Coordinates of N, CA and C in Angstrom, one line a residue:
K480 N 0.9 -1.3 0.1 CA 0.0 0.0 0.1 C 0.8 1.3 0.2
V481 N 2.0 1.2 0.7 CA 2.7 2.5 0.8 C 3.1 2.8 -0.8
A482 N 3.2 2.1 -1.7 CA 3.6 2.4 -3.2 C 2.8 3.2 -4.0
K483 N 1.4 3.0 -3.5 CA 0.6 3.9 -3.8 C 1.0 5.3 -4.1
K484 N -0.1 6.1 -4.8 CA 0.2 7.6 -4.9 C -0.2 8.0 -3.6
P485 N 0.5 9.2 -2.9 CA -0.1 9.7 -1.7 C -1.6 10.1 -1.7
E486 N -2.2 10.6 -2.5 CA -3.2 10.8 -2.4 C -4.7 9.6 -2.4
K487 N -4.0 8.4 -2.6 CA -4.5 7.2 -2.3 C -4.2 6.2 -1.0
G488 N -3.4 7.2 -0.3 CA -2.7 6.5 0.9 C -1.5 5.9 1.0
G489 N -0.8 6.1 -0.1 CA 0.7 5.9 -0.3 C 1.7 6.8 0.5
R490 N 2.6 6.0 0.5 CA 3.9 7.2 1.3 C 5.3 7.0 0.7
G491 N 5.6 7.7 0.0 CA 7.1 7.6 -0.5 C 8.2 7.6 0.5
N492 N 8.1 8.1 1.6 CA 9.0 8.1 2.5 C 9.3 6.8 3.8
V493 N 8.6 5.9 3.3 CA 8.2 4.7 4.5 C 9.6 3.8 4.5
L494 N 10.2 3.4 5.7 CA 11.3 2.7 5.9 C 10.7 1.4 6.7
F495 N 11.0 0.4 6.3 CA 10.6 -0.8 7.1 C 11.8 -1.5 7.7
V496 N 11.7 -1.8 9.0 CA 13.0 -2.2 9.5 C 12.7 -3.6 10.6
V497 N 13.7 -4.4 10.2 CA 13.5 -5.9 11.1 C 14.7 -5.7 12.4
A498 N 14.6 -5.3 13.3 CA 15.7 -5.2 14.3 C 15.1 -5.4 15.5
A499 N 15.9 -5.4 16.5 CA 15.3 -5.6 18.1 C 15.4 -4.3 18.5
I500 N 14.5 -3.9 19.5 CA 14.4 -2.7 19.9 C 15.6 -2.4 20.9
E501 N 16.5 -3.4 21.4 CA 17.3 -3.5 22.1 C 18.6 -3.2 21.5
A502 N 18.6 -3.1 20.5 CA 19.7 -2.5 19.4 C 19.3 -1.8 18.1
P503 N 18.8 -0.8 18.4 CA 18.3 0.1 17.1 C 19.2 0.2 16.0
P504 N 19.3 0.3 15.1 CA 20.3 0.6 14.1 C 20.6 2.0 14.3
A505 N 21.9 2.4 14.2 CA 22.4 3.7 14.4 C 21.9 4.4 13.4
E506 N 21.8 3.8 12.0 CA 21.6 4.9 10.8 C 20.3 5.6 10.9
L507 N 19.5 4.7 12.0 CA 18.1 5.5 12.2 C 18.0 6.4 13.0
L508 N 18.9 6.6 13.9 CA 18.6 7.4 14.9 C 18.0 8.8 14.8
G509 N 17.1 9.3 15.3 CA 16.5 11.0 14.8 C 15.7 10.7 13.6
A510 N 15.7 9.5 12.7 CA 15.0 9.7 11.4 C 13.5 9.8 11.3
A511 N 13.1 9.2 12.6 CA 11.6 8.8 12.3 C 10.5 10.2 12.6
D512 N 9.6 10.5 11.6 CA 9.1 11.2 11.8 C 7.4 11.1 12.7
E513 N 7.4 9.9 12.9 CA 6.4 9.2 13.5 C 6.8 7.7 13.8
V514 N 6.3 7.1 14.7 CA 6.5 5.6 15.3 C 5.2 4.9 15.6
S515 N 5.2 4.0 15.1 CA 4.3 3.0 15.5 C 4.4 1.6 16.1
V516 N 3.8 1.1 17.4 CA 4.4 -0.3 17.8 C 2.8 -0.7 17.6
L517 N 2.8 -1.7 16.7 CA 1.6 -2.5 16.5 C 1.6 -4.0 17.0
F518 N 0.6 -4.5 17.7 CA 0.4 -5.6 18.5 C 1.9 -6.3 18.6
P519 N 2.5 -5.3 19.4 CA 3.9 -6.4 20.0 C 4.0 -7.5 20.8
W520 N 4.9 -8.3 21.0 CA 5.1 -9.4 21.4 C 6.6 -9.7 22.2
G521 N 6.7 -10.3 23.1 CA 8.1 -10.7 23.7 C 8.4 -9.4 24.2
S522 N 9.8 -9.4 24.2 CA 10.4 -8.2 24.8 C 9.9 -6.8 24.5
L523 N 9.8 -6.5 23.3 CA 8.7 -5.2 22.7 C 7.8 -5.3 23.4
L524 N 6.8 -6.1 23.7 CA 5.6 -6.1 24.6 C 6.1 -5.7 25.7
A525 N 6.7 -6.4 26.5 CA 7.1 -6.0 27.9 C 7.6 -4.7 28.0
G526 N 8.7 -4.4 27.3 CA 9.2 -3.1 27.3 C 8.0 -1.8 27.3
V527 N 7.2 -1.8 26.4 CA 6.3 -0.9 26.0 C 5.1 -0.8 27.0
A528 N 4.5 -2.4 27.6 CA 3.5 -2.3 28.6 C 4.1 -1.7 29.9
R529 N 5.2 -2.5 30.6 CA 5.7 -1.9 31.7 C 6.4 -0.3 31.5
A530 N 6.5 0.0 30.4 CA 7.1 1.2 30.4 C 8.5 1.1 31.0
E531 N 9.3 0.4 30.3 CA 10.8 0.1 30.6 C 11.6 1.2 30.1
H532 N 12.4 1.9 30.8 CA 13.3 2.6 30.3 C 14.2 2.5 29.2
E533 N 14.7 1.5 29.2 CA 15.6 1.2 28.2 C 14.7 1.0 26.7
T534 N 13.6 0.3 26.7 CA 12.7 0.2 25.5 C 12.4 1.3 25.2
L535 N 11.8 2.1 26.0 CA 11.4 3.6 25.4 C 12.6 4.7 25.2
A536 N 13.6 4.5 25.8 CA 14.7 5.4 25.0 C 15.2 5.0 24.1
N537 N 15.1 3.9 23.6 CA 15.4 3.4 22.4 C 14.4 3.9 21.2
I538 N 13.1 3.6 21.5 CA 12.0 4.0 20.6 C 12.3 5.6 20.5
R539 N 12.6 6.4 21.5 CA 12.6 7.8 21.4 C 13.6 8.3 20.5
T540 N 14.9 7.5 20.6 CA 16.1 8.1 19.9 C 15.9 7.8 18.4
L541 N 15.1 7.0 18.1 CA 14.8 6.8 16.4 C 14.0 7.8 16.0
C542 N 13.4 8.7 16.8 CA 12.6 9.7 16.3 C 12.9 11.5 16.9
R543 N 12.3 12.1 16.0 CA 12.8 13.5 15.9 C 11.6 14.3 17.3
P544 N 12.3 15.1 17.7 CA 11.3 15.6 19.0 C 9.8 16.0 18.4
G545 N 9.0 15.9 19.3 CA 7.6 15.9 18.8 C 7.0 15.0 18.0
A546 N 7.7 13.9 17.7 CA 7.0 12.9 16.7 C 5.7 12.6 17.5
P547 N 4.8 12.1 16.5 CA 3.7 11.2 17.1 C 4.1 9.9 17.4
F548 N 3.5 9.1 18.2 CA 3.7 7.9 18.5 C 2.3 7.1 18.6
T549 N 2.2 5.8 18.2 CA 0.9 5.0 18.5 C 1.5 3.5 18.9
F550 N 0.8 3.2 20.1 CA 1.0 1.8 20.4 C -0.4 1.3 20.5
V551 N -0.4 -0.1 19.8 CA -1.6 -0.8 19.9 C -1.2 -2.1 20.4
T552 N -2.1 -2.2 21.5 CA -1.9 -3.7 22.3 C -2.9 -4.7 22.5
T553 N -3.0 -5.8 23.1 CA -4.0 -6.7 23.4 C -3.2 -7.7 24.3
Y554 N -3.5 -8.1 25.3 CA -3.1 -9.5 26.1 C -4.5 -9.3 27.2
S555 N -4.8 -10.9 27.7 CA -5.5 -10.6 28.4 C -5.6 -12.1 29.1
P556 N -5.9 -12.1 30.5 CA -5.6 -13.7 31.3 C -6.6 -14.8 30.7
S557 N -7.5 -14.2 29.7 CA -8.4 -15.4 28.9 C -7.5 -16.0 28.1
F558 N -6.7 -15.0 27.5 CA -5.8 -15.6 26.4 C -4.4 -15.7 26.5
E559 N -3.7 -15.0 27.1 CA -2.5 -15.1 27.7 C -1.8 -15.3 28.6
A560 N -2.6 -16.1 29.5 CA -2.4 -15.9 31.1 C -0.4 -16.4 31.4
A561 N -0.2 -17.4 30.6 CA 1.2 -17.8 30.8 C 2.4 -16.7 30.4
E562 N 2.1 -16.0 29.3 CA 2.9 -14.6 28.9 C 2.6 -13.6 29.7
I563 N 1.7 -13.3 30.4 CA 1.2 -12.2 31.5 C 2.2 -12.7 32.6
E564 N 2.1 -13.8 32.9 CA 3.0 -14.2 34.2 C 4.3 -14.3 33.8
K565 N 4.9 -14.7 32.5 CA 6.2 -14.7 32.5 C 6.9 -13.6 32.2
R566 N 6.2 -12.5 31.4 CA 6.8 -11.1 31.4 C 6.5 -10.0 32.4
G567 N 5.8 -10.5 33.2 CA 5.2 -9.3 34.7 C 4.3 -8.3 34.0
L568 N 3.4 -8.6 33.0 CA 2.5 -7.8 32.5 C 1.6 -7.1 33.5
P569 N 1.6 -5.8 33.3 CA 0.3 -5.2 34.4 C -0.9 -5.3 33.6
P570 N -2.2 -5.7 34.4 CA -3.4 -5.7 33.8 C -3.3 -4.3 33.0
L571 N -4.1 -4.9 31.8 CA -4.8 -3.7 30.9 C -6.2 -3.2 31.4
S572 N -6.4 -2.1 31.2 CA -7.6 -1.4 31.5 C -7.4 0.2 31.3
L573 N -8.5 1.0 30.8 CA -8.0 2.3 30.4 C -7.9 3.0 31.6
E574 N -8.3 2.9 33.2 CA -8.1 3.4 34.7 C -6.4 3.3 34.3
F575 N -6.2 2.1 34.2 CA -4.4 2.2 34.1 C -3.5 2.7 33.4
L576 N -4.1 2.8 31.9 CA -3.4 3.3 30.8 C -3.3 4.9 31.1
R577 N -4.7 5.4 31.4 CA -4.7 6.9 31.5 C -4.1 7.4 32.9
G578 N -3.8 6.8 33.8 CA -3.4 7.2 34.7 C -1.9 6.7 35.3
E579 N -1.7 5.5 35.9 CA -0.2 5.3 35.9 C 0.7 4.9 35.2
Y580 N -0.1 4.3 34.1 CA 0.7 4.1 32.7 C 1.3 5.6 32.1
A581 N 0.1 6.7 32.0 CA 0.8 7.8 31.2 C 1.4 8.8 32.4
D582 N 1.6 8.4 33.6 CA 2.6 9.1 34.5 C 3.9 8.3 34.0
A583 N 4.1 6.9 33.9 CA 5.3 6.4 33.5 C 5.8 6.6 32.3
L584 N 5.0 7.0 31.5 CA 5.3 7.5 30.1 C 5.8 8.7 30.2
K585 N 5.0 9.7 30.6 CA 5.6 10.7 30.4 C 7.0 11.1 31.2
K586 N 7.6 10.4 32.0 CA 8.7 10.2 33.0 C 9.6 10.2 31.7
E587 N 9.4 9.4 30.7 CA 10.1 8.8 29.4 C 10.1 9.8 28.5
G588 N 9.4 10.7 28.3 CA 9.4 11.5 27.4 C 8.2 11.6 26.4
F589 N 7.3 10.7 26.8 CA 6.3 10.2 25.8 C 4.7 10.8 26.3
F590 N 4.2 11.8 25.7 CA 2.9 12.3 26.4 C 2.0 11.7 25.6
I591 N 0.9 11.3 26.4 CA -0.5 10.5 26.0 C -1.4 11.7 25.6
D592 N -2.0 11.5 24.4 CA -3.1 12.4 24.0 C -4.4 11.6 24.2
T593 N -4.3 10.5 23.5 CA -5.8 9.7 23.7 C -5.5 8.2 24.1
V594 N -6.4 7.3 24.6 CA -6.3 6.1 24.9 C -7.6 5.7 24.5
E595 N -7.4 4.9 23.9 CA -9.0 4.2 23.2 C -9.2 2.7 23.5
L596 N -10.1 2.3 24.0 CA -10.9 1.1 23.8 C -11.3 0.2 22.5
L597 N -10.7 -0.6 21.9 CA -11.3 -0.9 20.5 C -11.4 -2.6 21.0
Y598 N -12.0 -3.0 19.6 CA -12.3 -4.9 19.7 C -11.6 -5.2 18.5
N599 N -12.1 -6.2 18.3 CA -11.6 -7.1 17.0 C -12.0 -6.6 15.5
D600 N -12.7 -5.7 15.3 CA -13.0 -5.1 14.1 C -12.1 -4.3 13.9
Y601 N -11.6 -3.0 14.8 CA -10.1 -2.5 14.8 C -9.2 -3.2 13.9
A602 N -8.8 -4.3 15.2 CA -7.7 -4.9 14.5 C -7.5 -5.8 13.4
A603 N -8.6 -6.5 12.9 CA -9.1 -7.2 11.4 C -8.7 -6.2 10.5
K604 N -8.7 -4.5 10.7 CA -8.3 -4.1 9.6 C -6.8 -3.9 8.7
F605 N -6.1 -4.2 10.0 CA -4.5 -4.2 9.7 C -4.2 -5.5 8.7
E606 N -3.4 -4.9 7.9 CA -3.2 -6.1 6.7 C -1.8 -7.1 7.0
S607 N -2.0 -7.4 8.5 CA -0.8 -8.6 8.9 C -1.6 -9.6 9.2
A608 N -0.7 -10.8 9.1 CA -1.2 -12.1 9.6 C -1.4 -12.0 11.3
W609 N -0.4 -11.3 11.7 CA -0.6 -11.1 13.3 C -1.9 -10.7 13.8
A610 N -1.9 -9.6 13.2 CA -3.1 -8.6 13.5 C -4.6 -9.4 13.2
K611 N -4.5 -10.3 12.3 CA -5.8 -10.9 12.0 C -6.1 -11.9 12.8
R612 N -5.0 -12.6 13.1 CA -4.9 -13.9 14.1 C -5.5 -13.4 15.5
L613 N -4.9 -12.4 15.8 CA -5.5 -11.8 17.1 C -6.9 -11.4 17.2
A614 N -7.3 -10.9 15.8 CA -8.8 -10.6 15.5 C -9.7 -11.7 15.6
H615 N -9.1 -12.6 15.2 CA -10.0 -14.0 15.1 C -10.6 -14.5 16.0
G616 N -11.4 -14.9 15.9 CA -12.3 -15.8 16.8 C -13.2 -15.1 18.0
R617 N -12.8 -15.3 19.5 CA -13.4 -14.5 20.5 C -13.3 -12.9 20.6
R618 N -14.3 -12.5 21.2 CA -14.1 -11.1 21.3 C -12.8 -10.9 22.2
R619 N -11.8 -9.9 21.8 CA -11.0 -9.2 22.8 C -11.0 -7.5 22.5
E620 N -10.1 -7.4 23.8 CA -10.0 -6.0 23.8 C -8.6 -5.6 23.3
F621 N -8.6 -4.4 22.6 CA -7.5 -3.9 21.8 C -7.4 -2.4 22.5
Y622 N -6.0 -1.8 22.9 CA -5.8 -0.8 23.4 C -5.0 0.1 22.6
R623 N -5.6 1.4 22.0 CA -4.8 2.1 21.3 C -4.1 3.6 21.8
I624 N -2.7 3.7 22.4 CA -2.3 5.0 23.3 C -1.8 5.2 21.8
A625 N -2.3 6.9 22.0 CA -1.6 7.6 21.1 C -0.9 9.0 21.7
G626 N 0.2 9.6 21.2 CA 0.4 10.8 21.7 C 1.9 11.5 21.0
T627 N 2.4 12.1 21.4 CA 3.7 12.7 20.9 C 5.2 12.3 21.8
I628 N 6.1 12.5 21.2 CA 7.4 12.4 22.0 C 8.3 13.4 22.2
G629 N 8.7 13.5 23.4 CA 9.8 14.9 23.4 C 9.0 16.2 23.9
G630 N 9.6 16.9 24.7 CA 8.8 18.1 24.8 C 7.5 18.1 25.4
D631 N 6.5 19.2 25.4 CA 5.3 19.3 26.0 C 4.5 18.7 24.8
S632 N 3.3 17.8 25.4 CA 2.2 17.5 24.3 C 1.6 18.9 23.6
P633 N 1.2 19.0 22.3 CA 1.2 20.2 22.0 C -0.7 20.1 21.9
Q634 N -1.3 18.8 22.4 CA -2.6 18.9 22.8 C -3.0 19.2 24.2
T635 N -2.5 18.3 25.2 CA -3.3 18.1 26.3 C -2.1 18.1 27.7
K636 N -0.9 18.2 27.0 CA 0.3 18.2 28.3 C 0.0 16.9 29.1
G637 N -0.2 15.7 28.5 CA 0.0 14.5 29.4 C -1.9 14.1 29.8
E638 N -2.8 15.0 29.5 CA -4.1 14.5 29.8 C -4.2 13.5 28.8
T639 N -5.3 12.7 29.0 CA -5.9 11.8 28.2 C -7.5 12.0 28.2
T640 N -7.8 11.3 26.6 CA -9.3 11.2 26.5 C -9.8 9.7 27.0

């Protein structure tokens, strides 16, 4: 889709990278105008969900100041009890994400503007096998957290909707 004309949703300046967040490519430091972490798993999920300093610092170093970010995640004791226990993941809820989590992100230079609770139909729209797998079957909750990196949030200075 990114190869389409911009007026049809394409982007001429997209770069897809396969790399571990623990070792971001030096060539990309400060290069990103925006960052999206969509349906993370493993150490990336743990780092984002627990607002770990190293993970967030590495994400931040990839972006220019003021870059928008979006995190979309889902996990539930009904589906991933073993992963939650293994990684020490906090329970997901709007209250947690708008409170304690927003405060932890703010300390790392991530300012949340919106937190949304979404469902399977949202995830099914993504053209990835992993998103479609997560969206298939029983209803589950997906959380979309969006804001800006660095400086003050241009909209709400850390408050969430």
